[in-house]
Short mmCIF file of C-alpha atoms in Angstrom, two decimals:
data_model
loop_
_atom_site.label_atom_id
_atom_site.label_comp_id
_atom_site.label_asym_id
_atom_site.label_seq_id
_atom_site.Cartn_x
_atom_site.Cartn_y
_atom_site.Cartn_z
CA UNK A 8 69.35 38.40 75.68
CA UNK A 9 71.56 36.56 78.17
CA UNK A 10 70.82 32.89 78.68
CA UNK A 11 68.86 32.18 81.87
CA UNK A 12 70.66 30.22 84.56
CA UNK A 13 69.58 27.72 87.16
CA UNK A 14 70.17 30.46 89.77
CA UNK A 15 67.72 32.74 87.92
CA UNK A 16 65.07 30.01 88.06
CA UNK A 17 65.68 29.48 91.78
CA UNK A 18 65.31 33.20 92.55
CA UNK A 19 62.10 33.55 90.54
CA UNK A 20 60.57 30.44 92.13
CA UNK A 21 61.74 31.42 95.61
CA UNK A 22 63.63 28.16 96.19
CA UNK A 23 67.25 27.02 96.38
CA UNK A 24 69.29 26.08 93.32
CA UNK A 25 69.48 22.53 94.71
CA UNK A 26 65.68 22.31 94.71
CA UNK A 27 65.58 23.31 91.04
CA UNK A 28 68.12 20.56 90.30
CA UNK A 29 66.01 18.00 92.16
CA UNK A 30 62.91 18.99 90.20
CA UNK A 31 64.83 18.62 86.91
CA UNK A 32 66.42 15.28 87.81
CA UNK A 33 63.48 13.75 89.66
CA UNK A 34 65.95 12.20 92.09
CA UNK A 35 64.19 13.56 95.21
CA UNK A 36 60.56 13.95 96.20
CA UNK A 37 59.50 17.60 95.97
CA UNK A 38 56.05 18.89 96.94
CA UNK A 39 53.67 19.47 94.06
CA UNK A 40 53.33 23.14 95.01
CA UNK A 41 57.10 23.72 94.91
CA UNK A 42 57.47 21.71 91.71
CA UNK A 43 54.74 23.81 90.07
CA UNK A 44 56.52 27.07 91.03
CA UNK A 45 59.82 25.79 89.64
CA UNK A 46 58.27 24.61 86.36
CA UNK A 47 56.44 27.91 85.95
CA UNK A 48 59.71 29.81 86.48
CA UNK A 49 61.46 27.58 83.93
CA UNK A 50 58.74 28.34 81.38
CA UNK A 51 58.78 32.10 82.07
CA UNK A 52 62.56 32.30 81.72
CA UNK A 53 62.72 29.84 78.82
CA UNK A 54 65.42 28.05 80.81
CA UNK A 55 67.41 25.27 79.08
CA UNK A 56 69.62 23.12 81.36
CA UNK A 57 73.35 23.20 80.64
CA UNK A 58 74.02 19.51 80.03
CA UNK A 59 77.78 19.90 80.33
CA UNK A 60 77.49 21.52 83.76
CA UNK A 61 74.83 18.98 84.72
CA UNK A 62 77.14 16.15 83.76
CA UNK A 63 80.02 17.55 85.78
CA UNK A 64 77.91 18.04 88.89
CA UNK A 65 75.75 14.92 88.71
CA UNK A 66 78.07 12.41 87.04
CA UNK A 67 75.46 11.97 84.33
CA UNK A 68 76.39 13.65 81.05
CA UNK A 69 73.93 11.75 78.82
CA UNK A 70 76.88 11.29 76.45
CA UNK A 71 78.01 7.96 74.99
CA UNK A 72 81.39 7.74 73.30
CA UNK A 73 81.63 5.65 70.14
CA UNK A 74 85.08 4.57 68.92
CA UNK A 75 85.47 3.50 65.29
CA UNK A 76 88.65 2.09 63.72
CA UNK A 77 91.02 4.19 61.67
CA UNK A 78 93.74 2.22 59.95
CA UNK A 79 95.84 5.11 58.64
CA UNK A 80 96.20 8.73 59.79
CA UNK A 81 93.76 10.90 57.90
CA UNK A 82 91.73 8.01 56.52
CA UNK A 83 87.95 8.42 56.58
CA UNK A 84 87.27 4.73 57.06
CA UNK A 85 83.83 5.12 58.61
CA UNK A 86 82.63 6.94 55.49
CA UNK A 87 84.23 4.55 53.00
CA UNK A 88 82.31 1.50 54.19
CA UNK A 89 78.56 1.79 54.64
CA UNK A 90 78.78 -0.90 57.35
CA UNK A 91 79.92 1.86 59.69
CA UNK A 92 77.20 4.24 58.53
CA UNK A 93 74.57 1.61 59.32
CA UNK A 94 75.87 0.60 62.73
CA UNK A 95 76.55 4.22 63.76
CA UNK A 96 73.10 5.27 62.59
CA UNK A 97 71.58 2.50 64.70
CA UNK A 98 73.61 3.46 67.79
CA UNK A 99 72.65 7.14 67.43
CA UNK A 100 68.97 6.37 66.91
CA UNK A 101 68.54 4.02 69.87
CA UNK A 102 70.69 6.18 72.15
CA UNK A 103 68.58 9.21 71.26
CA UNK A 104 65.39 7.30 72.07
CA UNK A 105 66.78 6.84 75.59
CA UNK A 106 67.79 10.49 75.99
CA UNK A 107 71.49 10.07 75.17
CA UNK A 108 73.74 11.68 72.56
CA UNK A 109 76.81 10.11 70.98
CA UNK A 110 80.34 11.43 70.54
CA UNK A 111 82.15 9.69 67.66
CA UNK A 112 85.92 9.36 67.65
CA UNK A 113 88.09 7.63 65.05
CA UNK A 114 91.21 6.40 66.78
CA UNK A 115 94.36 4.66 65.59
CA UNK A 116 96.45 2.15 67.51
CA UNK A 117 98.61 4.81 69.19
CA UNK A 118 95.95 7.27 70.34
CA UNK A 119 94.74 7.27 73.93
CA UNK A 120 91.02 7.71 74.47
CA UNK A 121 91.34 8.29 78.19
CA UNK A 122 91.70 12.07 78.13
CA UNK A 123 88.62 12.60 75.97
CA UNK A 124 86.54 10.21 78.08
CA UNK A 125 87.42 12.13 81.24
CA UNK A 126 87.08 15.60 79.72
CA UNK A 127 83.61 14.91 78.35
CA UNK A 128 82.52 12.90 81.39
CA UNK A 129 81.20 10.06 79.21
CA UNK A 130 78.54 7.83 80.78
CA UNK A 131 79.60 4.87 78.65
CA UNK A 132 81.59 3.85 75.58
CA UNK A 133 80.91 1.60 72.58
CA UNK A 134 84.01 0.38 70.75
CA UNK A 135 83.62 -0.99 67.20
CA UNK A 136 86.26 -3.36 65.81
CA UNK A 137 89.58 -4.77 67.03
CA UNK A 138 92.47 -2.87 68.59
CA UNK A 139 95.87 -3.83 70.07
CA UNK A 140 95.91 -5.30 73.57
CA UNK A 141 97.40 -2.07 74.96
CA UNK A 142 94.31 -0.13 73.86
CA UNK A 143 92.02 -2.39 75.91
CA UNK A 144 94.40 -2.25 78.85
CA UNK A 145 94.30 1.54 78.83
CA UNK A 146 90.54 1.74 78.31
CA UNK A 147 89.91 -0.24 81.50
CA UNK A 148 91.47 2.60 83.47
CA UNK A 149 88.47 4.82 82.70
CA UNK A 150 86.27 2.54 84.85
CA UNK A 151 83.44 3.54 82.50
CA UNK A 152 80.92 0.93 81.25
CA UNK A 153 82.16 -0.30 77.87
CA UNK A 154 80.56 -2.51 75.21
CA UNK A 155 82.60 -3.93 72.34
CA UNK A 156 81.16 -4.63 68.89
CA UNK A 157 82.92 -7.21 66.70
CA UNK A 158 85.79 -7.91 69.06
CA UNK A 159 87.47 -11.07 70.29
CA UNK A 160 89.09 -9.34 73.25
CA UNK A 161 89.13 -11.87 76.08
CA UNK A 162 89.31 -9.35 78.93
CA UNK A 163 86.42 -9.95 81.33
CA UNK A 164 85.97 -6.22 81.94
CA UNK A 165 84.19 -5.73 78.62
CA UNK A 166 80.74 -6.65 77.38
CA UNK A 167 80.57 -7.84 73.77
CA UNK A 168 78.09 -7.90 70.89
CA UNK A 169 79.34 -9.88 67.90
CA UNK A 170 78.70 -12.60 65.36
CA UNK A 171 80.41 -15.94 64.74
CA UNK A 172 82.72 -14.67 62.00
CA UNK A 173 84.26 -18.05 61.27
CA UNK A 174 80.83 -19.59 60.75
CA UNK A 175 79.77 -16.79 58.40
CA UNK A 176 82.81 -17.25 56.19
CA UNK A 177 82.30 -21.00 56.33
CA UNK A 178 78.76 -20.50 54.97
CA UNK A 179 80.10 -18.40 52.09
CA UNK A 180 82.82 -20.87 51.09
CA UNK A 181 80.56 -23.89 51.53
CA UNK A 182 78.00 -22.35 49.18
CA UNK A 183 80.62 -22.02 46.45
CA UNK A 184 81.89 -25.54 47.05
CA UNK A 185 78.35 -26.89 46.78
CA UNK A 186 78.08 -25.11 43.42
CA UNK A 187 81.08 -27.06 42.16
CA UNK A 188 83.88 -24.54 42.69
CA UNK A 189 87.19 -25.87 43.96
CA UNK A 190 89.65 -23.05 43.20
CA UNK A 191 88.32 -20.33 45.49
CA UNK A 192 90.20 -17.15 46.41
CA UNK A 193 89.77 -15.31 49.71
CA UNK A 194 89.82 -11.49 49.80
CA UNK A 195 90.40 -9.98 53.25
CA UNK A 196 91.44 -6.90 55.16
CA UNK A 197 94.57 -6.82 57.29
CA UNK A 198 95.05 -10.02 59.25
CA UNK A 199 95.44 -9.45 62.99
CA UNK A 200 95.94 -12.21 65.52
CA UNK A 201 92.59 -13.24 66.99
CA UNK A 202 90.89 -10.57 64.87
CA UNK A 203 87.79 -10.69 62.70
CA UNK A 204 89.71 -11.30 59.44
CA UNK A 205 91.60 -14.21 60.97
CA UNK A 206 88.31 -15.74 62.11
CA UNK A 207 86.80 -15.36 58.65
CA UNK A 208 89.87 -16.92 57.06
CA UNK A 209 89.48 -19.83 59.48
CA UNK A 210 85.88 -20.39 58.39
CA UNK A 211 86.96 -20.41 54.74
CA UNK A 212 89.62 -23.00 55.58
CA UNK A 213 87.13 -25.14 57.51
CA UNK A 214 84.81 -25.32 54.50
CA UNK A 215 87.68 -26.33 52.20
CA UNK A 216 88.71 -29.02 54.66
CA UNK A 217 85.15 -30.35 54.86
CA UNK A 218 85.13 -30.80 51.06
CA UNK A 219 88.69 -32.23 51.02
CA UNK A 220 90.00 -29.25 49.03
CA UNK A 221 93.61 -28.21 49.66
CA UNK A 222 94.14 -24.78 51.20
CA UNK A 223 96.50 -22.69 49.09
CA UNK A 224 98.27 -19.63 50.51
CA UNK A 225 98.48 -18.02 47.07
CA UNK A 226 94.69 -17.86 46.94
CA UNK A 227 94.56 -15.54 49.99
CA UNK A 228 94.69 -11.85 49.08
CA UNK A 229 95.11 -9.32 51.88
CA UNK A 230 94.29 -5.63 51.56
CA UNK A 231 92.03 -3.07 53.25
CA UNK A 232 88.30 -3.28 53.85
CA UNK A 233 87.36 -0.75 51.18
CA UNK A 234 86.15 -0.56 47.60
CA UNK A 235 89.48 0.37 45.99
CA UNK A 236 91.25 -2.54 47.65
CA UNK A 237 88.66 -4.90 46.15
CA UNK A 238 89.36 -3.46 42.69
CA UNK A 239 93.12 -3.89 43.13
CA UNK A 240 92.93 -7.41 44.57
CA UNK A 241 90.74 -8.56 41.68
CA UNK A 242 93.33 -7.21 39.22
CA UNK A 243 96.06 -9.17 41.00
CA UNK A 244 93.92 -12.30 41.04
CA UNK A 245 93.45 -12.34 37.27
CA UNK A 246 97.21 -11.95 36.77
CA UNK A 247 98.65 -14.49 39.22
CA UNK A 248 95.88 -17.05 39.83
CA UNK A 249 94.20 -17.78 36.49
CA UNK A 250 92.75 -21.08 37.72
CA UNK A 251 90.48 -19.46 40.31
CA UNK A 252 86.76 -19.55 39.51
CA UNK A 253 85.29 -17.96 42.64
CA UNK A 254 85.97 -15.41 45.38
CA UNK A 255 84.93 -15.28 49.03
CA UNK A 256 85.20 -11.63 50.09
CA UNK A 257 85.38 -10.92 53.82
CA UNK A 258 83.17 -7.82 53.39
CA UNK A 259 80.59 -6.67 50.85
CA UNK A 260 82.54 -3.50 50.11
CA UNK A 261 85.50 -5.68 49.08
CA UNK A 262 83.23 -7.87 46.95
CA UNK A 263 81.72 -4.85 45.20
CA UNK A 264 85.20 -3.55 44.43
CA UNK A 265 86.20 -7.00 43.20
CA UNK A 266 83.30 -7.08 40.71
CA UNK A 267 84.51 -3.75 39.33
CA UNK A 268 88.12 -4.96 39.19
CA UNK A 269 87.11 -8.10 37.32
CA UNK A 270 85.13 -6.00 34.84
CA UNK A 271 88.18 -3.79 34.25
CA UNK A 272 90.20 -6.95 33.55
CA UNK A 273 87.65 -8.00 30.91
CA UNK A 274 85.93 -10.56 33.15
CA UNK A 275 82.29 -10.78 34.22
CA UNK A 276 80.34 -12.06 37.22
CA UNK A 277 79.16 -14.79 37.43
CA UNK A 278 80.15 -16.02 33.93
CA UNK A 279 83.91 -15.91 34.62
CA UNK A 280 84.02 -15.57 38.39
CA UNK A 281 81.49 -16.24 41.13
CA UNK A 282 81.60 -13.85 44.10
CA UNK A 283 80.21 -14.09 47.63
CA UNK A 284 80.36 -11.17 50.09
CA UNK A 285 79.84 -10.74 53.81
CA UNK A 286 77.52 -8.22 55.56
CA UNK A 287 74.51 -7.82 53.23
CA UNK A 288 74.83 -4.06 52.92
CA UNK A 289 71.73 -2.48 51.40
CA UNK A 290 73.59 -1.70 48.17
CA UNK A 291 74.33 -5.41 47.63
CA UNK A 292 70.80 -6.12 46.41
CA UNK A 293 70.92 -3.26 43.90
CA UNK A 294 73.98 -4.48 41.99
CA UNK A 295 73.72 -6.27 38.64
CA UNK A 296 73.90 -9.12 39.30
CA UNK A 297 72.77 -8.91 42.93
CA UNK A 298 75.49 -9.98 45.36
CA UNK A 299 75.19 -13.33 47.11
CA UNK A 300 76.36 -12.63 50.63
CA UNK A 301 76.32 -13.61 54.29
CA UNK A 302 73.71 -11.48 56.03
CA UNK A 303 74.40 -10.11 59.46
CA UNK A 304 71.96 -7.83 61.28
CA UNK A 305 74.11 -4.68 61.38
CA UNK A 306 71.47 -2.35 62.82
CA UNK A 307 70.65 -4.90 65.51
CA UNK A 308 74.28 -4.81 66.61
CA UNK A 309 73.96 -1.11 67.32
CA UNK A 310 70.66 -1.53 69.13
CA UNK A 311 71.94 -4.40 71.29
CA UNK A 312 75.11 -2.47 72.14
CA UNK A 313 73.11 0.56 73.32
CA UNK A 314 70.70 -1.61 75.33
CA UNK A 315 73.55 -3.45 77.06
CA UNK A 316 75.52 -0.27 77.75
CA UNK A 317 72.52 1.48 79.35
CA UNK A 318 71.82 -1.65 81.38
CA UNK A 319 75.36 -1.42 82.80
CA UNK A 320 75.08 2.33 83.40
CA UNK A 321 71.95 1.70 85.46
CA UNK A 322 73.51 -1.30 87.24
CA UNK A 323 77.27 -0.69 87.79
CA UNK A 324 77.74 -4.19 89.25
CA UNK A 325 76.44 -5.92 86.11
CA UNK A 326 78.68 -8.92 85.28
CA UNK A 327 80.16 -9.38 81.82
CA UNK A 328 77.58 -10.03 79.09
CA UNK A 329 78.18 -11.39 75.58
CA UNK A 330 75.67 -11.89 72.79
CA UNK A 331 76.32 -13.61 69.46
CA UNK A 332 73.87 -12.57 66.74
CA UNK A 333 72.65 -14.95 63.98
CA UNK A 334 73.87 -15.17 60.38
CA UNK A 335 72.36 -16.47 57.15
CA UNK A 336 73.38 -16.83 53.51
CA UNK A 337 71.40 -14.69 51.06
CA UNK A 338 71.47 -16.03 47.50
CA UNK A 339 71.34 -13.59 44.59
CA UNK A 340 72.88 -13.68 41.12
CA UNK A 341 76.64 -13.48 41.63
CA UNK A 342 77.30 -17.24 41.87
CA UNK A 343 77.22 -19.72 38.99
CA UNK A 344 77.04 -23.50 39.34
CA UNK A 345 79.83 -25.33 37.50
CA UNK A 346 80.52 -28.98 36.82
#
């Protein structure tokens, strides 16, 4: 059976196609009698509105684009780190509660998002992570409401939901210093100017400075934010920095990999090395020992981003908004006090 159209509904109800559209959108006052005829026709024909056509005609697609980082072509970064699963799940859930669907796109530094945004008539976009300046410059051309998550982009066009990354890393390093550690390594993803990793490195340095401990470049290990990189960095650490007693990892997934890498090198946590992560992923509490980490409210980031984006969609003149969410240190069993 062919799918019923809006025109079919209009003919059965004895009204114009525009009237059917007004009944569906609620954007004009229609008499109760006419509305009843239209709704009865919709039920008889089992009519389902074509959202794509609706979006093209009404500039309201009920679609939100979500951009997630992809560091290498073909990489499935969003699936390798459960941080992305949690924040994406939150965005999808809260968007759905408001009648919106999401369209996820992993993009690298060279890929333009403009064509997709125009083709799908996106109502708004949420961008997770940091990108080159050119990416933000191009995105502004869409003139679509955009909310950034975890970005230090200074362009006033964009709204932002983030945490104080430097403070979080400071909390992690300070905790180890208070436990007596002085030779502390820092495991990070790729360092980008004014990016999240740079901010977390800064917090680590601030804690060392507060305790009058010299910062040492050889204690900074740079890789990717994934499990395998944590394994590899831990192996390097045991070979070239034998004096280190503790690790601040810039992400839980790195810390979890580091624990495995230390185990493969014949070392244990916390007996040989203390480890502190960053994120408080759900899996962190299930490890043995449980991972001491800096807790950020990942799901709340997604919720706040959706709320702010919809606020801008409803009020196109909304000025730039930024919200910094709280952090706290969660102590478990991966840190040992030393003399």
